[in-house]
């Protein structure tokens, strides 16, 4: 008998994450209409791929005055951050006000999503930095069913697990995959991301950009010929890669080992 390979299976204990949905009404706009119950169902369906469950609770409506955060007086949240910060100055002011509001509370190991119809200067539908505790979903535009639930799932991938955009981790083009962390409306999570969610939770360091604040491939993971990550044991001594894609097999993927 000649072994030609082996399958390595990895099991994970299910982790439960806590999320609070905060209806945010400000800048003359009402709060976003994102049902915590519907969101919980969506998140649990998506994240069960990586043995993650979510407990989602609603918070009471929060209506801070624009004077709390609107430093430039344009009634629109500034999202762009500086080199040494994960949140912009206006969002930082907003979060500081929320954290000290007696009607609300901030708990460690719990994530917070503000949902609002207020505008932002970048035209984003969602924002949450890598390993951030707070995120914002901007629901001002009409969208298809499930769009904002997926946006929330994507942003929580950044905040709760430090997952980067798929095209920054894998040698693939933006908008080309069904992965949750791409911009192609997909909901897949791949094995390398499962590993990262359970074992590779690195904190963003000073001077790192919020879009690039996490490691790349976890050790042992490579791009497979089907476009998905594949794990190869450290016992594998020789790995051959495709130099160029052929339409079905992406360039840079494992060809043989």
JSON list of C-alpha atoms in Angstrom, two decimals:
[
{"chain": "A", "resi": 1, "resn": "UNK", "atom": "CA", "xyz": [0.00, 0.00, 0.00]},
{"chain": "A", "resi": 2, "resn": "UNK", "atom": "CA", "xyz": [1.24, 3.45, -0.93]},
{"chain": "A", "resi": 3, "resn": "UNK", "atom": "CA", "xyz": [-0.28, 6.40, 0.98]},
{"chain": "A", "resi": 4, "resn": "UNK", "atom": "CA", "xyz": [-1.12, 9.29, -1.34]},
{"chain": "A", "resi": 5, "resn": "UNK", "atom": "CA", "xyz": [-2.30, 11.71, 1.31]},
{"chain": "A", "resi": 6, "resn": "UNK", "atom": "CA", "xyz": [-4.34, 12.00, 4.42]},
{"chain": "A", "resi": 7, "resn": "UNK", "atom": "CA", "xyz": [-7.27, 13.95, 5.79]},
{"chain": "A", "resi": 8, "resn": "UNK", "atom": "CA", "xyz": [-6.82, 15.93, 8.99]},
{"chain": "A", "resi": 9, "resn": "UNK", "atom": "CA", "xyz": [-10.04, 16.77, 10.80]},
{"chain": "A", "resi": 10, "resn": "UNK", "atom": "CA", "xyz": [-10.21, 19.52, 13.40]},
{"chain": "A", "resi": 11, "resn": "UNK", "atom": "CA", "xyz": [-13.07, 19.83, 15.86]},
{"chain": "A", "resi": 12, "resn": "UNK", "atom": "CA", "xyz": [-14.10, 22.92, 17.79]},
{"chain": "A", "resi": 13, "resn": "UNK", "atom": "CA", "xyz": [-16.18, 23.47, 20.88]},
{"chain": "A", "resi": 14, "resn": "UNK", "atom": "CA", "xyz": [-18.98, 25.91, 20.18]},
{"chain": "A", "resi": 15, "resn": "UNK", "atom": "CA", "xyz": [-18.30, 29.43, 21.45]},
{"chain": "A", "resi": 16, "resn": "UNK", "atom": "CA", "xyz": [-21.16, 31.80, 22.28]},
{"chain": "A", "resi": 17, "resn": "UNK", "atom": "CA", "xyz": [-20.77, 35.51, 21.62]},
{"chain": "A", "resi": 18, "resn": "UNK", "atom": "CA", "xyz": [-22.89, 38.26, 23.17]},
{"chain": "A", "resi": 19, "resn": "UNK", "atom": "CA", "xyz": [-24.28, 41.08, 21.03]},
{"chain": "A", "resi": 20, "resn": "UNK", "atom": "CA", "xyz": [-26.41, 44.09, 21.91]},
{"chain": "A", "resi": 21, "resn": "UNK", "atom": "CA", "xyz": [-28.30, 45.96, 19.18]},
{"chain": "A", "resi": 22, "resn": "UNK", "atom": "CA", "xyz": [-28.64, 49.68, 19.97]},
{"chain": "A", "resi": 23, "resn": "UNK", "atom": "CA", "xyz": [-31.22, 51.71, 17.99]},
{"chain": "A", "resi": 24, "resn": "UNK", "atom": "CA", "xyz": [-29.48, 55.04, 17.32]},
{"chain": "A", "resi": 25, "resn": "UNK", "atom": "CA", "xyz": [-31.51, 58.13, 16.41]},
{"chain": "A", "resi": 26, "resn": "UNK", "atom": "CA", "xyz": [-29.44, 61.23, 15.74]},
{"chain": "A", "resi": 27, "resn": "UNK", "atom": "CA", "xyz": [-28.77, 63.97, 13.17]},
{"chain": "A", "resi": 28, "resn": "UNK", "atom": "CA", "xyz": [-32.50, 64.32, 12.67]},
{"chain": "A", "resi": 29, "resn": "UNK", "atom": "CA", "xyz": [-32.80, 60.71, 11.53]},
{"chain": "A", "resi": 30, "resn": "UNK", "atom": "CA", "xyz": [-34.62, 57.86, 13.22]},
{"chain": "A", "resi": 31, "resn": "UNK", "atom": "CA", "xyz": [-33.03, 54.61, 14.33]},
{"chain": "A", "resi": 32, "resn": "UNK", "atom": "CA", "xyz": [-32.51, 51.76, 11.88]},
{"chain": "A", "resi": 33, "resn": "UNK", "atom": "CA", "xyz": [-35.05, 48.96, 11.82]},
{"chain": "A", "resi": 34, "resn": "UNK", "atom": "CA", "xyz": [-32.97, 45.84, 12.36]},
{"chain": "A", "resi": 35, "resn": "UNK", "atom": "CA", "xyz": [-34.79, 43.16, 14.35]},
{"chain": "A", "resi": 36, "resn": "UNK", "atom": "CA", "xyz": [-32.54, 41.55, 17.01]},
{"chain": "A", "resi": 37, "resn": "UNK", "atom": "CA", "xyz": [-34.52, 38.31, 16.66]},
{"chain": "A", "resi": 38, "resn": "UNK", "atom": "CA", "xyz": [-34.09, 38.18, 12.90]},
{"chain": "A", "resi": 39, "resn": "UNK", "atom": "CA", "xyz": [-30.43, 39.13, 13.23]},
{"chain": "A", "resi": 40, "resn": "UNK", "atom": "CA", "xyz": [-29.81, 36.38, 15.80]},
{"chain": "A", "resi": 41, "resn": "UNK", "atom": "CA", "xyz": [-31.29, 33.78, 13.46]},
{"chain": "A", "resi": 42, "resn": "UNK", "atom": "CA", "xyz": [-29.14, 35.03, 10.59]},
{"chain": "A", "resi": 43, "resn": "UNK", "atom": "CA", "xyz": [-25.92, 35.19, 12.59]},
{"chain": "A", "resi": 44, "resn": "UNK", "atom": "CA", "xyz": [-26.38, 31.72, 14.03]},
{"chain": "A", "resi": 45, "resn": "UNK", "atom": "CA", "xyz": [-27.04, 30.26, 10.59]},
{"chain": "A", "resi": 46, "resn": "UNK", "atom": "CA", "xyz": [-23.90, 31.86, 9.13]},
{"chain": "A", "resi": 47, "resn": "UNK", "atom": "CA", "xyz": [-21.51, 31.38, 12.03]},
{"chain": "A", "resi": 48, "resn": "UNK", "atom": "CA", "xyz": [-22.45, 27.78, 12.82]},
{"chain": "A", "resi": 49, "resn": "UNK", "atom": "CA", "xyz": [-19.99, 26.93, 10.02]},
{"chain": "A", "resi": 50, "resn": "UNK", "atom": "CA", "xyz": [-17.21, 27.86, 12.45]},
{"chain": "A", "resi": 51, "resn": "UNK", "atom": "CA", "xyz": [-18.88, 26.53, 15.62]},
{"chain": "A", "resi": 52, "resn": "UNK", "atom": "CA", "xyz": [-19.90, 30.01, 16.83]},
{"chain": "A", "resi": 53, "resn": "UNK", "atom": "CA", "xyz": [-23.30, 30.90, 18.27]},
{"chain": "A", "resi": 54, "resn": "UNK", "atom": "CA", "xyz": [-24.72, 34.33, 19.03]},
{"chain": "A", "resi": 55, "resn": "UNK", "atom": "CA", "xyz": [-26.98, 35.62, 21.78]},
{"chain": "A", "resi": 56, "resn": "UNK", "atom": "CA", "xyz": [-28.50, 38.91, 20.60]},
{"chain": "A", "resi": 57, "resn": "UNK", "atom": "CA", "xyz": [-30.28, 41.31, 22.95]},
{"chain": "A", "resi": 58, "resn": "UNK", "atom": "CA", "xyz": [-32.03, 44.60, 22.15]},
{"chain": "A", "resi": 59, "resn": "UNK", "atom": "CA", "xyz": [-31.13, 47.84, 23.90]},
{"chain": "A", "resi": 60, "resn": "UNK", "atom": "CA", "xyz": [-33.42, 50.82, 24.38]},
{"chain": "A", "resi": 61, "resn": "UNK", "atom": "CA", "xyz": [-33.41, 53.59, 21.80]},
{"chain": "A", "resi": 62, "resn": "UNK", "atom": "CA", "xyz": [-30.59, 56.11, 22.18]},
{"chain": "A", "resi": 63, "resn": "UNK", "atom": "CA", "xyz": [-31.03, 59.66, 20.88]},
{"chain": "A", "resi": 64, "resn": "UNK", "atom": "CA", "xyz": [-27.90, 61.74, 21.48]},
{"chain": "A", "resi": 65, "resn": "UNK", "atom": "CA", "xyz": [-27.81, 65.34, 20.33]},
{"chain": "A", "resi": 66, "resn": "UNK", "atom": "CA", "xyz": [-25.56, 66.06, 17.35]},
{"chain": "A", "resi": 67, "resn": "UNK", "atom": "CA", "xyz": [-23.68, 68.48, 19.61]},
{"chain": "A", "resi": 68, "resn": "UNK", "atom": "CA", "xyz": [-22.27, 65.41, 21.38]},
{"chain": "A", "resi": 69, "resn": "UNK", "atom": "CA", "xyz": [-20.33, 64.21, 18.34]},
{"chain": "A", "resi": 70, "resn": "UNK", "atom": "CA", "xyz": [-20.73, 66.46, 15.27]},
{"chain": "A", "resi": 71, "resn": "UNK", "atom": "CA", "xyz": [-17.47, 68.38, 15.45]},
{"chain": "A", "resi": 72, "resn": "UNK", "atom": "CA", "xyz": [-17.66, 69.78, 11.91]},
{"chain": "A", "resi": 73, "resn": "UNK", "atom": "CA", "xyz": [-21.37, 70.64, 12.00]},
{"chain": "A", "resi": 74, "resn": "UNK", "atom": "CA", "xyz": [-22.36, 68.74, 8.84]},
{"chain": "A", "resi": 75, "resn": "UNK", "atom": "CA", "xyz": [-24.92, 66.40, 10.49]},
{"chain": "A", "resi": 76, "resn": "UNK", "atom": "CA", "xyz": [-23.04, 63.41, 9.09]},
{"chain": "A", "resi": 77, "resn": "UNK", "atom": "CA", "xyz": [-20.82, 60.92, 10.95]},
{"chain": "A", "resi": 78, "resn": "UNK", "atom": "CA", "xyz": [-17.19, 61.03, 9.90]},
{"chain": "A", "resi": 79, "resn": "UNK", "atom": "CA", "xyz": [-15.89, 57.45, 9.58]},
{"chain": "A", "resi": 80, "resn": "UNK", "atom": "CA", "xyz": [-12.33, 57.95, 8.35]},
{"chain": "A", "resi": 81, "resn": "UNK", "atom": "CA", "xyz": [-9.68, 57.15, 10.96]},
{"chain": "A", "resi": 82, "resn": "UNK", "atom": "CA", "xyz": [-6.14, 58.30, 11.56]},
{"chain": "A", "resi": 83, "resn": "UNK", "atom": "CA", "xyz": [-2.99, 56.20, 11.61]},
{"chain": "A", "resi": 84, "resn": "UNK", "atom": "CA", "xyz": [-3.10, 55.51, 15.33]},
{"chain": "A", "resi": 85, "resn": "UNK", "atom": "CA", "xyz": [-6.84, 55.05, 15.86]},
{"chain": "A", "resi": 86, "resn": "UNK", "atom": "CA", "xyz": [-9.51, 52.52, 15.02]},
{"chain": "A", "resi": 87, "resn": "UNK", "atom": "CA", "xyz": [-12.42, 54.94, 15.40]},
{"chain": "A", "resi": 88, "resn": "UNK", "atom": "CA", "xyz": [-12.73, 58.45, 14.00]},
{"chain": "A", "resi": 89, "resn": "UNK", "atom": "CA", "xyz": [-12.89, 61.45, 16.30]},
{"chain": "A", "resi": 90, "resn": "UNK", "atom": "CA", "xyz": [-16.66, 61.77, 15.87]},
{"chain": "A", "resi": 91, "resn": "UNK", "atom": "CA", "xyz": [-17.35, 58.10, 16.51]},
{"chain": "A", "resi": 92, "resn": "UNK", "atom": "CA", "xyz": [-15.07, 58.21, 19.55]},
{"chain": "A", "resi": 93, "resn": "UNK", "atom": "CA", "xyz": [-17.12, 61.10, 20.95]},
{"chain": "A", "resi": 94, "resn": "UNK", "atom": "CA", "xyz": [-20.31, 59.16, 20.22]},
{"chain": "A", "resi": 95, "resn": "UNK", "atom": "CA", "xyz": [-19.00, 56.06, 22.01]},
{"chain": "A", "resi": 96, "resn": "UNK", "atom": "CA", "xyz": [-17.76, 58.07, 24.97]},
{"chain": "A", "resi": 97, "resn": "UNK", "atom": "CA", "xyz": [-21.22, 59.58, 25.37]},
{"chain": "A", "resi": 98, "resn": "UNK", "atom": "CA", "xyz": [-22.87, 56.16, 25.15]},
{"chain": "A", "resi": 99, "resn": "UNK", "atom": "CA", "xyz": [-20.49, 54.64, 27.68]},
{"chain": "A", "resi": 100, "resn": "UNK", "atom": "CA", "xyz": [-21.31, 57.33, 30.25]},
{"chain": "A", "resi": 101, "resn": "UNK", "atom": "CA", "xyz": [-25.07, 57.41, 29.63]},
{"chain": "A", "resi": 102, "resn": "UNK", "atom": "CA", "xyz": [-26.85, 56.22, 32.76]},
{"chain": "A", "resi": 103, "resn": "UNK", "atom": "CA", "xyz": [-29.61, 54.63, 30.67]},
{"chain": "A", "resi": 104, "resn": "UNK", "atom": "CA", "xyz": [-27.16, 52.28, 28.97]},
{"chain": "A", "resi": 105, "resn": "UNK", "atom": "CA", "xyz": [-24.27, 50.09, 30.03]},
{"chain": "A", "resi": 106, "resn": "UNK", "atom": "CA", "xyz": [-21.18, 48.67, 28.38]},
{"chain": "A", "resi": 107, "resn": "UNK", "atom": "CA", "xyz": [-20.12, 45.17, 29.43]},
{"chain": "A", "resi": 108, "resn": "UNK", "atom": "CA", "xyz": [-16.80, 43.47, 28.74]},
{"chain": "A", "resi": 109, "resn": "UNK", "atom": "CA", "xyz": [-16.86, 40.56, 26.28]},
{"chain": "A", "resi": 110, "resn": "UNK", "atom": "CA", "xyz": [-20.04, 41.95, 24.72]},
{"chain": "A", "resi": 111, "resn": "UNK", "atom": "CA", "xyz": [-20.28, 43.54, 21.27]},
{"chain": "A", "resi": 112, "resn": "UNK", "atom": "CA", "xyz": [-22.48, 46.49, 20.41]},
{"chain": "A", "resi": 113, "resn": "UNK", "atom": "CA", "xyz": [-24.00, 47.33, 17.04]},
{"chain": "A", "resi": 114, "resn": "UNK", "atom": "CA", "xyz": [-25.63, 50.74, 16.62]},
{"chain": "A", "resi": 115, "resn": "UNK", "atom": "CA", "xyz": [-28.28, 50.73, 13.90]},
{"chain": "A", "resi": 116, "resn": "UNK", "atom": "CA", "xyz": [-29.22, 54.09, 12.43]},
{"chain": "A", "resi": 117, "resn": "UNK", "atom": "CA", "xyz": [-30.58, 55.94, 9.43]},
{"chain": "A", "resi": 118, "resn": "UNK", "atom": "CA", "xyz": [-28.11, 58.77, 10.03]},
{"chain": "A", "resi": 119, "resn": "UNK", "atom": "CA", "xyz": [-25.73, 59.52, 7.13]},
{"chain": "A", "resi": 120, "resn": "UNK", "atom": "CA", "xyz": [-21.96, 59.13, 7.12]},
{"chain": "A", "resi": 121, "resn": "UNK", "atom": "CA", "xyz": [-19.30, 60.91, 5.11]},
{"chain": "A", "resi": 122, "resn": "UNK", "atom": "CA", "xyz": [-17.96, 57.74, 3.43]},
{"chain": "A", "resi": 123, "resn": "UNK", "atom": "CA", "xyz": [-21.20, 56.23, 2.17]},
{"chain": "A", "resi": 124, "resn": "UNK", "atom": "CA", "xyz": [-20.61, 53.06, 4.18]},
{"chain": "A", "resi": 125, "resn": "UNK", "atom": "CA", "xyz": [-23.42, 50.65, 5.09]},
{"chain": "A", "resi": 126, "resn": "UNK", "atom": "CA", "xyz": [-21.43, 49.31, 8.02]},
{"chain": "A", "resi": 127, "resn": "UNK", "atom": "CA", "xyz": [-18.25, 49.89, 9.98]},
{"chain": "A", "resi": 128, "resn": "UNK", "atom": "CA", "xyz": [-16.48, 47.92, 12.72]},
{"chain": "A", "resi": 129, "resn": "UNK", "atom": "CA", "xyz": [-12.69, 47.87, 13.10]},
{"chain": "A", "resi": 130, "resn": "UNK", "atom": "CA", "xyz": [-10.64, 44.74, 13.60]},
{"chain": "A", "resi": 131, "resn": "UNK", "atom": "CA", "xyz": [-11.15, 43.51, 17.17]},
{"chain": "A", "resi": 132, "resn": "UNK", "atom": "CA", "xyz": [-13.42, 46.44, 17.91]},
{"chain": "A", "resi": 133, "resn": "UNK", "atom": "CA", "xyz": [-16.19, 46.19, 20.50]},
{"chain": "A", "resi": 134, "resn": "UNK", "atom": "CA", "xyz": [-18.49, 48.66, 18.74]},
{"chain": "A", "resi": 135, "resn": "UNK", "atom": "CA", "xyz": [-19.84, 48.79, 15.21]},
{"chain": "A", "resi": 136, "resn": "UNK", "atom": "CA", "xyz": [-22.39, 50.84, 13.29]},
{"chain": "A", "resi": 137, "resn": "UNK", "atom": "CA", "xyz": [-24.87, 49.73, 10.64]},
{"chain": "A", "resi": 138, "resn": "UNK", "atom": "CA", "xyz": [-26.12, 52.57, 8.42]},
{"chain": "A", "resi": 139, "resn": "UNK", "atom": "CA", "xyz": [-29.58, 51.68, 7.14]},
{"chain": "A", "resi": 140, "resn": "UNK", "atom": "CA", "xyz": [-30.44, 54.89, 5.29]},
{"chain": "A", "resi": 141, "resn": "UNK", "atom": "CA", "xyz": [-30.69, 53.26, 1.86]},
{"chain": "A", "resi": 142, "resn": "UNK", "atom": "CA", "xyz": [-33.38, 50.83, 0.69]},
{"chain": "A", "resi": 143, "resn": "UNK", "atom": "CA", "xyz": [-31.88, 47.38, 0.31]},
{"chain": "A", "resi": 144, "resn": "UNK", "atom": "CA", "xyz": [-32.90, 43.82, -0.49]},
{"chain": "A", "resi": 145, "resn": "UNK", "atom": "CA", "xyz": [-34.12, 41.43, 2.19]},
{"chain": "A", "resi": 146, "resn": "UNK", "atom": "CA", "xyz": [-31.27, 40.17, 4.35]},
{"chain": "A", "resi": 147, "resn": "UNK", "atom": "CA", "xyz": [-28.82, 42.80, 3.12]},
{"chain": "A", "resi": 148, "resn": "UNK", "atom": "CA", "xyz": [-28.31, 44.54, 6.45]},
{"chain": "A", "resi": 149, "resn": "UNK", "atom": "CA", "xyz": [-28.23, 41.24, 8.37]},
{"chain": "A", "resi": 150, "resn": "UNK", "atom": "CA", "xyz": [-25.37, 40.16, 6.13]},
{"chain": "A", "resi": 151, "resn": "UNK", "atom": "CA", "xyz": [-23.70, 43.55, 6.60]},
{"chain": "A", "resi": 152, "resn": "UNK", "atom": "CA", "xyz": [-23.89, 43.03, 10.36]},
{"chain": "A", "resi": 153, "resn": "UNK", "atom": "CA", "xyz": [-22.44, 39.50, 10.04]},
{"chain": "A", "resi": 154, "resn": "UNK", "atom": "CA", "xyz": [-19.59, 40.85, 7.91]},
{"chain": "A", "resi": 155, "resn": "UNK", "atom": "CA", "xyz": [-18.79, 43.68, 10.34]},
{"chain": "A", "resi": 156, "resn": "UNK", "atom": "CA", "xyz": [-18.86, 41.30, 13.31]},
{"chain": "A", "resi": 157, "resn": "UNK", "atom": "CA", "xyz": [-16.34, 39.16, 11.46]},
{"chain": "A", "resi": 158, "resn": "UNK", "atom": "CA", "xyz": [-14.00, 42.14, 11.69]},
{"chain": "A", "resi": 159, "resn": "UNK", "atom": "CA", "xyz": [-14.86, 43.17, 15.24]},
{"chain": "A", "resi": 160, "resn": "UNK", "atom": "CA", "xyz": [-15.48, 39.93, 17.11]},
{"chain": "A", "resi": 161, "resn": "UNK", "atom": "CA", "xyz": [-12.87, 37.77, 15.37]},
{"chain": "A", "resi": 162, "resn": "UNK", "atom": "CA", "xyz": [-10.35, 40.07, 13.70]},
{"chain": "A", "resi": 163, "resn": "UNK", "atom": "CA", "xyz": [-11.13, 38.63, 10.25]},
{"chain": "A", "resi": 164, "resn": "UNK", "atom": "CA", "xyz": [-9.76, 40.66, 7.38]},
{"chain": "A", "resi": 165, "resn": "UNK", "atom": "CA", "xyz": [-11.35, 41.05, 3.98]},
{"chain": "A", "resi": 166, "resn": "UNK", "atom": "CA", "xyz": [-10.95, 37.80, 2.06]},
{"chain": "A", "resi": 167, "resn": "UNK", "atom": "CA", "xyz": [-8.93, 39.32, -0.79]},
{"chain": "A", "resi": 168, "resn": "UNK", "atom": "CA", "xyz": [-6.32, 40.57, 1.69]},
{"chain": "A", "resi": 169, "resn": "UNK", "atom": "CA", "xyz": [-5.75, 37.09, 3.12]},
{"chain": "A", "resi": 170, "resn": "UNK", "atom": "CA", "xyz": [-6.16, 34.83, 0.09]},
{"chain": "A", "resi": 171, "resn": "UNK", "atom": "CA", "xyz": [-4.66, 35.42, -3.39]},
{"chain": "A", "resi": 172, "resn": "UNK", "atom": "CA", "xyz": [-8.10, 36.16, -4.86]},
{"chain": "A", "resi": 173, "resn": "UNK", "atom": "CA", "xyz": [-9.72, 39.19, -6.42]},
{"chain": "A", "resi": 174, "resn": "UNK", "atom": "CA", "xyz": [-12.16, 41.40, -4.56]},
{"chain": "A", "resi": 175, "resn": "UNK", "atom": "CA", "xyz": [-15.83, 40.55, -5.27]},
{"chain": "A", "resi": 176, "resn": "UNK", "atom": "CA", "xyz": [-14.84, 37.14, -6.65]},
{"chain": "A", "resi": 177, "resn": "UNK", "atom": "CA", "xyz": [-15.79, 34.72, -3.86]},
{"chain": "A", "resi": 178, "resn": "UNK", "atom": "CA", "xyz": [-18.86, 33.61, -1.86]},
{"chain": "A", "resi": 179, "resn": "UNK", "atom": "CA", "xyz": [-16.98, 34.35, 1.38]},
{"chain": "A", "resi": 180, "resn": "UNK", "atom": "CA", "xyz": [-18.63, 36.42, 4.11]},
{"chain": "A", "resi": 181, "resn": "UNK", "atom": "CA", "xyz": [-15.60, 38.69, 4.27]},
{"chain": "A", "resi": 182, "resn": "UNK", "atom": "CA", "xyz": [-15.74, 39.53, 0.56]},
{"chain": "A", "resi": 183, "resn": "UNK", "atom": "CA", "xyz": [-18.07, 42.13, -0.99]},
{"chain": "A", "resi": 184, "resn": "UNK", "atom": "CA", "xyz": [-19.90, 39.60, -3.17]},
{"chain": "A", "resi": 185, "resn": "UNK", "atom": "CA", "xyz": [-22.94, 39.02, -0.89]},
{"chain": "A", "resi": 186, "resn": "UNK", "atom": "CA", "xyz": [-21.66, 35.59, 0.14]},
{"chain": "A", "resi": 187, "resn": "UNK", "atom": "CA", "xyz": [-21.97, 33.95, 3.55]},
{"chain": "A", "resi": 188, "resn": "UNK", "atom": "CA", "xyz": [-19.30, 31.23, 3.47]},
{"chain": "A", "resi": 189, "resn": "UNK", "atom": "CA", "xyz": [-16.64, 30.97, 6.16]},
{"chain": "A", "resi": 190, "resn": "UNK", "atom": "CA", "xyz": [-13.61, 28.86, 5.32]},
{"chain": "A", "resi": 191, "resn": "UNK", "atom": "CA", "xyz": [-11.49, 26.50, 7.41]},
{"chain": "A", "resi": 192, "resn": "UNK", "atom": "CA", "xyz": [-8.67, 29.00, 7.84]},
{"chain": "A", "resi": 193, "resn": "UNK", "atom": "CA", "xyz": [-11.17, 31.49, 9.21]},
{"chain": "A", "resi": 194, "resn": "UNK", "atom": "CA", "xyz": [-12.64, 28.90, 11.60]},
{"chain": "A", "resi": 195, "resn": "UNK", "atom": "CA", "xyz": [-9.14, 28.36, 12.98]},
{"chain": "A", "resi": 196, "resn": "UNK", "atom": "CA", "xyz": [-8.60, 32.09, 13.32]},
{"chain": "A", "resi": 197, "resn": "UNK", "atom": "CA", "xyz": [-11.90, 32.60, 15.13]},
{"chain": "A", "resi": 198, "resn": "UNK", "atom": "CA", "xyz": [-10.99, 29.96, 17.71]},
{"chain": "A", "resi": 199, "resn": "UNK", "atom": "CA", "xyz": [-7.23, 30.26, 18.03]},
{"chain": "A", "resi": 200, "resn": "UNK", "atom": "CA", "xyz": [-5.83, 33.32, 16.28]},
{"chain": "A", "resi": 201, "resn": "UNK", "atom": "CA", "xyz": [-7.46, 36.30, 17.93]},
{"chain": "A", "resi": 202, "resn": "UNK", "atom": "CA", "xyz": [-4.76, 38.95, 17.78]},
{"chain": "A", "resi": 203, "resn": "UNK", "atom": "CA", "xyz": [-5.25, 42.51, 19.02]},
{"chain": "A", "resi": 204, "resn": "UNK", "atom": "CA", "xyz": [-4.62, 45.47, 16.76]},
{"chain": "A", "resi": 205, "resn": "UNK", "atom": "CA", "xyz": [-1.31, 47.13, 17.61]},
{"chain": "A", "resi": 206, "resn": "UNK", "atom": "CA", "xyz": [-0.38, 50.80, 17.64]},
{"chain": "A", "resi": 207, "resn": "UNK", "atom": "CA", "xyz": [0.46, 52.00, 14.15]},
{"chain": "A", "resi": 208, "resn": "UNK", "atom": "CA", "xyz": [-1.42, 49.24, 12.33]},
{"chain": "A", "resi": 209, "resn": "UNK", "atom": "CA", "xyz": [-4.22, 50.15, 9.98]},
{"chain": "A", "resi": 210, "resn": "UNK", "atom": "CA", "xyz": [-7.65, 48.91, 11.00]},
{"chain": "A", "resi": 211, "resn": "UNK", "atom": "CA", "xyz": [-8.00, 47.15, 7.63]},
{"chain": "A", "resi": 212, "resn": "UNK", "atom": "CA", "xyz": [-4.70, 45.30, 8.00]},
{"chain": "A", "resi": 213, "resn": "UNK", "atom": "CA", "xyz": [-4.47, 44.65, 11.74]},
{"chain": "A", "resi": 214, "resn": "UNK", "atom": "CA", "xyz": [-4.53, 40.85, 11.70]},
{"chain": "A", "resi": 215, "resn": "UNK", "atom": "CA", "xyz": [-2.22, 38.06, 10.60]},
{"chain": "A", "resi": 216, "resn": "UNK", "atom": "CA", "xyz": [-2.53, 36.51, 7.16]},
{"chain": "A", "resi": 217, "resn": "UNK", "atom": "CA", "xyz": [-2.88, 32.76, 6.66]},
{"chain": "A", "resi": 218, "resn": "UNK", "atom": "CA", "xyz": [-2.82, 30.76, 9.91]},
{"chain": "A", "resi": 219, "resn": "UNK", "atom": "CA", "xyz": [0.11, 28.31, 9.76]},
{"chain": "A", "resi": 220, "resn": "UNK", "atom": "CA", "xyz": [-0.48, 25.25, 7.58]},
{"chain": "A", "resi": 221, "resn": "UNK", "atom": "CA", "xyz": [-3.27, 26.70, 5.43]},
{"chain": "A", "resi": 222, "resn": "UNK", "atom": "CA", "xyz": [-2.97, 27.20, 1.68]},
{"chain": "A", "resi": 223, "resn": "UNK", "atom": "CA", "xyz": [-5.25, 28.08, -1.19]},
{"chain": "A", "resi": 224, "resn": "UNK", "atom": "CA", "xyz": [-6.81, 24.89, -2.58]},
{"chain": "A", "resi": 225, "resn": "UNK", "atom": "CA", "xyz": [-7.55, 24.25, -6.29]},
{"chain": "A", "resi": 226, "resn": "UNK", "atom": "CA", "xyz": [-11.27, 24.83, -5.63]},
{"chain": "A", "resi": 227, "resn": "UNK", "atom": "CA", "xyz": [-10.57, 28.32, -4.28]},
{"chain": "A", "resi": 228, "resn": "UNK", "atom": "CA", "xyz": [-11.06, 27.29, -0.64]},
{"chain": "A", "resi": 229, "resn": "UNK", "atom": "CA", "xyz": [-8.38, 26.98, 2.05]},
{"chain": "A", "resi": 230, "resn": "UNK", "atom": "CA", "xyz": [-6.74, 23.58, 2.52]},
{"chain": "A", "resi": 231, "resn": "UNK", "atom": "CA", "xyz": [-4.72, 22.45, 5.54]},
{"chain": "A", "resi": 232, "resn": "UNK", "atom": "CA", "xyz": [-1.44, 20.60, 5.00]},
{"chain": "A", "resi": 233, "resn": "UNK", "atom": "CA", "xyz": [0.47, 19.06, 7.88]},
{"chain": "A", "resi": 234, "resn": "UNK", "atom": "CA", "xyz": [3.98, 20.24, 8.67]},
{"chain": "A", "resi": 235, "resn": "UNK", "atom": "CA", "xyz": [5.03, 16.67, 7.75]},
{"chain": "A", "resi": 236, "resn": "UNK", "atom": "CA", "xyz": [4.43, 17.56, 4.10]},
{"chain": "A", "resi": 237, "resn": "UNK", "atom": "CA", "xyz": [7.90, 18.40, 2.79]},
{"chain": "A", "resi": 238, "resn": "UNK", "atom": "CA", "xyz": [7.17, 19.37, -0.81]},
{"chain": "A", "resi": 239, "resn": "UNK", "atom": "CA", "xyz": [4.28, 21.51, -2.06]},
{"chain": "A", "resi": 240, "resn": "UNK", "atom": "CA", "xyz": [3.80, 22.53, -5.69]},
{"chain": "A", "resi": 241, "resn": "UNK", "atom": "CA", "xyz": [1.69, 25.55, -6.67]},
{"chain": "A", "resi": 242, "resn": "UNK", "atom": "CA", "xyz": [-0.07, 26.62, -9.84]},
{"chain": "A", "resi": 243, "resn": "UNK", "atom": "CA", "xyz": [1.77, 29.61, -11.25]},
{"chain": "A", "resi": 244, "resn": "UNK", "atom": "CA", "xyz": [-1.19, 30.98, -13.23]},
{"chain": "A", "resi": 245, "resn": "UNK", "atom": "CA", "xyz": [-4.93, 30.37, -13.12]},
{"chain": "A", "resi": 246, "resn": "UNK", "atom": "CA", "xyz": [-6.63, 28.45, -15.92]},
{"chain": "A", "resi": 247, "resn": "UNK", "atom": "CA", "xyz": [-10.22, 29.67, -15.45]},
{"chain": "A", "resi": 248, "resn": "UNK", "atom": "CA", "xyz": [-11.18, 26.96, -12.96]},
{"chain": "A", "resi": 249, "resn": "UNK", "atom": "CA", "xyz": [-8.06, 26.67, -10.79]},
{"chain": "A", "resi": 250, "resn": "UNK", "atom": "CA", "xyz": [-6.78, 29.94, -9.28]},
{"chain": "A", "resi": 251, "resn": "UNK", "atom": "CA", "xyz": [-3.16, 30.94, -9.62]},
{"chain": "A", "resi": 252, "resn": "UNK", "atom": "CA", "xyz": [-1.16, 30.35, -6.44]},
{"chain": "A", "resi": 253, "resn": "UNK", "atom": "CA", "xyz": [-3.26, 27.36, -5.39]},
{"chain": "A", "resi": 254, "resn": "UNK", "atom": "CA", "xyz": [-1.84, 24.00, -4.33]},
{"chain": "A", "resi": 255, "resn": "UNK", "atom": "CA", "xyz": [-1.22, 21.81, -7.37]},
{"chain": "A", "resi": 256, "resn": "UNK", "atom": "CA", "xyz": [0.26, 18.74, -5.66]},
{"chain": "A", "resi": 257, "resn": "UNK", "atom": "CA", "xyz": [2.13, 17.65, -2.57]}
]
